[in-house]
Amino acid sequence: GAGVSQSPSNKVTEKGKDVELRCDPISGHTALYWYRQSLGQGLEFLIYFQGNSAPDKSGLPSDRFSAERTGGSVSTLTIQRTQQEDSAVYLCASSPPPHSGRRDTQYFGPGTRLTVL
Amino acid sequence: QKEVEQDPGPLSVPEGAIVSLNCTYSNSAFQYFMWYRQYSRKGPELLMYTYSSGNKEDGRFTAQVDKSSKYISLFIRDSQPSDSATYLCAMVGDQGSARQLTFGSGTQLTVLP
């Protein structure tokens, strides 16, 4: 079946502009995560959605970052007034429902490579 | 100190060699351990998932967990050039509803033909 998809695959923007990154999770997966991966670094957790519960935003680095998930499916990560330090690969992942016994199995999309000039 | 430490490498081995990749962690709340493989410009893919101390084998891959030492390893037997990738360890606790993984920084592996 289809995996996690993300768009765009690459985004180049100018400092100060806003960007929107999109994630389509695997159908039936209730959990959705956003991570950021900088060059030579591990994955940094940003935000987590589980079903209709309030999202866990504890990883968002500043109030310029926000995310929403519409209808329990597609998610959009928005970065306002982008800075050069925002340049990274933004990865989205989804997981099966908690009752599936595999809720820690995260399936990743290919990522969006963001470059802020 | 990072919660999860992983030697970034790079690690270069000849084809057929046994590869050992390792992570240490400081948070005793971590109960579930994973290894992900990430090819260049791709998202990570899950290789191994384990939750108990000891060994778990899957084909050429063996995951080893030692909770008393807070140390996990991934062994690759008969390594192939197609194993060339970055390997990330990841772990998660059993508390609360949030299930975000804590990742190591990844080890870059090259298997030379």
Coordinates of C-alpha atoms in Angstrom, one line a residue:
Chain A
G1 CA 0.0 0.0 0.0
A2 CA 0.9 3.6 -0.1
G3 CA 3.4 4.9 2.4
V4 CA 3.7 8.3 4.0
S5 CA 4.0 11.0 1.4
Q6 CA 5.4 14.5 1.9
S7 CA 5.3 17.6 -0.3
P8 CA 7.2 19.4 -1.6
S9 CA 10.3 17.3 -1.7
N10 CA 12.4 20.4 -1.8
K11 CA 11.7 23.9 -0.9
V12 CA 14.0 26.9 -1.3
T13 CA 12.8 30.1 0.3
E14 CA 14.1 33.5 1.3
K15 CA 14.7 34.5 4.9
G16 CA 11.5 36.0 6.4
K17 CA 9.0 34.2 4.2
D18 CA 6.5 31.7 5.4
V19 CA 6.5 28.1 4.3
E20 CA 4.0 25.2 4.5
L21 CA 5.0 21.6 4.4
R22 CA 2.5 18.8 3.9
C23 CA 2.3 15.2 5.1
D24 CA -0.1 12.5 4.1
P25 CA 0.1 9.6 6.6
I26 CA -0.7 6.0 5.9
S27 CA -4.4 5.4 5.8
G28 CA -5.7 4.1 9.2
H29 CA -2.7 5.4 11.1
T30 CA -3.9 7.5 14.0
A31 CA -0.6 9.0 15.2
L32 CA 1.4 11.5 13.2
Y33 CA 4.8 13.0 14.1
W34 CA 6.9 15.8 12.7
Y35 CA 10.7 15.6 13.1
R36 CA 13.5 17.8 12.0
Q37 CA 16.9 16.5 10.8
S38 CA 19.8 18.8 10.4
L39 CA 23.0 17.9 8.7
G40 CA 24.9 15.4 10.8
Q41 CA 22.3 15.4 13.5
G42 CA 19.8 12.9 14.7
L43 CA 16.1 13.5 14.4
E44 CA 14.6 16.2 16.6
F45 CA 11.0 15.7 17.6
L46 CA 8.7 18.6 16.8
I47 CA 5.1 17.7 17.3
Y48 CA 2.8 14.7 17.8
F49 CA -0.8 14.1 17.0
Q50 CA -2.8 11.2 18.2
G51 CA -6.4 10.8 17.0
N52 CA -8.6 13.7 18.2
S53 CA -6.4 14.4 21.3
A54 CA -4.7 17.7 21.8
P55 CA -1.3 17.6 20.0
D56 CA 1.9 17.4 22.0
K57 CA 3.7 20.6 20.9
S58 CA 6.6 20.2 23.3
G59 CA 9.3 19.9 20.6
L60 CA 8.4 23.0 18.6
P61 CA 11.5 25.3 18.8
S62 CA 9.7 28.6 18.7
D63 CA 6.3 30.2 18.2
R64 CA 7.2 30.6 14.5
F65 CA 6.4 26.9 14.1
S66 CA 2.9 25.5 14.1
A67 CA 1.1 22.4 12.8
E68 CA -2.4 21.3 12.3
R69 CA -4.0 18.0 11.3
T70 CA -7.2 18.2 9.5
G71 CA -9.8 15.4 9.7
G72 CA -7.4 13.2 11.5
S73 CA -5.4 12.7 8.4
V74 CA -3.3 15.2 6.4
S75 CA -1.0 17.5 8.4
T76 CA 0.6 20.8 7.6
L77 CA 3.7 22.2 9.3
T78 CA 3.9 25.9 9.0
I79 CA 7.1 27.9 9.6
Q80 CA 6.6 31.7 9.7
R81 CA 9.3 34.3 9.1
T82 CA 11.8 31.6 8.2
Q83 CA 15.4 31.9 9.4
Q84 CA 18.5 30.4 8.0
E85 CA 18.8 28.1 11.0
D86 CA 15.5 26.5 10.0
S87 CA 17.2 24.9 7.0
A88 CA 16.9 21.1 7.5
V89 CA 15.0 18.1 6.3
Y90 CA 11.6 17.9 7.8
L91 CA 10.3 14.4 8.2
C92 CA 6.8 13.2 8.9
A93 CA 6.0 9.8 10.3
S94 CA 2.8 7.9 11.2
S95 CA 2.0 5.0 13.5
P96 CA -0.8 2.5 13.8
P97 CA -3.5 2.9 16.5
P98 CA -2.4 2.2 20.1
H99 CA -4.5 -1.0 20.3
S100 CA -2.7 -2.5 17.3
G101 CA 0.3 -3.5 19.5
R102 CA 2.6 -1.7 17.0
R103 CA 2.1 1.9 18.1
D104 CA 5.8 2.5 18.4
T105 CA 6.4 1.5 14.8
Q106 CA 6.8 4.7 13.0
Y107 CA 6.8 4.8 9.2
F108 CA 8.6 7.8 7.8
G109 CA 8.0 9.8 4.6
P110 CA 10.9 10.9 2.4
G111 CA 11.1 14.3 4.0
T112 CA 11.0 17.9 2.7
R113 CA 14.4 19.5 2.3
L114 CA 14.1 23.1 3.3
T115 CA 16.7 25.6 2.4
V116 CA 16.4 29.2 3.7
L117 CA 18.6 31.7 1.9
Chain B
Q1 CA 24.7 15.3 27.9
K2 CA 22.5 13.9 25.3
E3 CA 19.9 11.2 26.3
V4 CA 21.2 9.0 23.5
E5 CA 24.8 8.8 22.4
Q6 CA 25.8 7.2 19.1
D7 CA 29.2 7.3 17.4
P8 CA 28.7 9.2 14.1
G9 CA 31.4 7.3 12.3
P10 CA 31.9 7.3 9.4
L11 CA 32.5 3.5 9.4
S12 CA 34.0 1.8 6.4
V13 CA 34.2 -2.0 6.1
P14 CA 34.9 -4.5 3.4
E15 CA 32.1 -6.6 2.0
G16 CA 31.4 -9.7 4.1
A17 CA 32.6 -8.1 7.3
I18 CA 30.6 -8.2 10.6
V19 CA 29.5 -4.7 11.5
S20 CA 28.8 -3.6 15.1
L21 CA 26.8 -0.4 15.7
N22 CA 26.2 0.9 19.2
C23 CA 24.3 3.4 21.3
T24 CA 24.3 4.2 24.9
Y25 CA 21.5 6.0 26.8
S26 CA 21.1 7.7 30.1
N27 CA 17.3 7.6 30.7
S28 CA 16.3 4.4 32.5
A29 CA 12.7 5.1 31.4
F30 CA 13.4 3.9 27.9
Q31 CA 11.9 0.5 27.4
Y32 CA 11.5 0.0 23.7
F33 CA 14.4 0.1 21.3
M34 CA 14.6 0.4 17.6
W35 CA 17.1 0.5 14.8
Y36 CA 16.4 2.5 11.7
R37 CA 18.3 2.5 8.4
Q38 CA 18.3 5.7 6.3
Y39 CA 19.6 5.8 2.8
S40 CA 20.7 9.1 1.4
R41 CA 17.9 11.5 0.8
K42 CA 15.3 9.0 2.0
G43 CA 13.3 8.8 5.2
P44 CA 14.4 6.3 7.9
E45 CA 13.0 2.8 7.7
L46 CA 12.5 0.5 10.6
L47 CA 14.9 -2.5 10.8
M48 CA 14.6 -3.9 14.3
Y49 CA 12.3 -3.4 17.2
T50 CA 12.8 -4.9 20.6
Y51 CA 11.7 -4.3 24.2
S52 CA 13.6 -6.8 26.3
S53 CA 17.2 -7.3 27.2
G54 CA 18.9 -9.9 25.1
N55 CA 19.3 -10.7 21.5
K56 CA 16.8 -10.6 18.6
E57 CA 17.8 -11.9 15.2
D58 CA 16.3 -11.2 11.8
G59 CA 18.2 -12.5 8.9
R60 CA 21.7 -10.9 8.8
F61 CA 20.7 -8.5 11.6
T62 CA 20.9 -9.0 15.3
A63 CA 19.7 -6.4 17.8
Q64 CA 21.2 -6.6 21.3
V65 CA 19.9 -4.8 24.4
D66 CA 21.5 -4.6 27.8
K67 CA 19.2 -2.5 30.0
S68 CA 21.5 -2.8 33.0
S69 CA 24.3 -1.1 31.1
K70 CA 22.0 1.1 29.1
Y71 CA 23.6 -0.1 25.9
I72 CA 22.2 -1.4 22.7
S73 CA 23.9 -2.8 19.6
L74 CA 23.1 -3.8 16.1
F75 CA 25.2 -6.4 14.4
I76 CA 25.2 -6.9 10.6
R77 CA 26.6 -10.2 9.4
D78 CA 28.0 -10.8 5.9
S79 CA 27.7 -7.1 5.2
Q80 CA 26.8 -6.0 1.6
P81 CA 27.4 -2.8 -0.3
S82 CA 23.6 -2.4 -0.2
D83 CA 23.9 -2.0 3.6
S84 CA 25.7 1.3 3.1
A85 CA 23.5 3.8 4.8
T86 CA 23.1 5.8 8.0
Y87 CA 21.9 3.7 11.0
L88 CA 19.9 5.4 13.7
C89 CA 19.1 4.0 17.1
A90 CA 15.8 5.1 18.6
M91 CA 14.1 4.5 21.9
V92 CA 10.9 5.4 23.8
G93 CA 9.6 5.1 27.3
D94 CA 6.5 3.6 28.6
Q95 CA 5.1 6.6 30.4
G96 CA 2.4 8.9 29.2
S97 CA 0.6 9.0 25.9
A98 CA 3.2 10.8 23.8
R99 CA 5.2 8.3 21.8
Q100 CA 7.9 10.4 20.2
L101 CA 11.1 8.6 19.7
T102 CA 14.4 9.8 21.0
F103 CA 17.0 9.2 18.3
G104 CA 20.8 8.8 18.3
S105 CA 22.6 11.0 15.8
G106 CA 23.2 8.1 13.4
T107 CA 26.3 6.2 12.3
Q108 CA 27.2 6.4 8.6
L109 CA 28.2 3.0 7.3
T110 CA 29.9 2.3 4.0
V111 CA 30.4 -1.3 2.8
L112 CA 33.1 -1.5 0.2
P113 CA 32.8 -4.1 -2.6

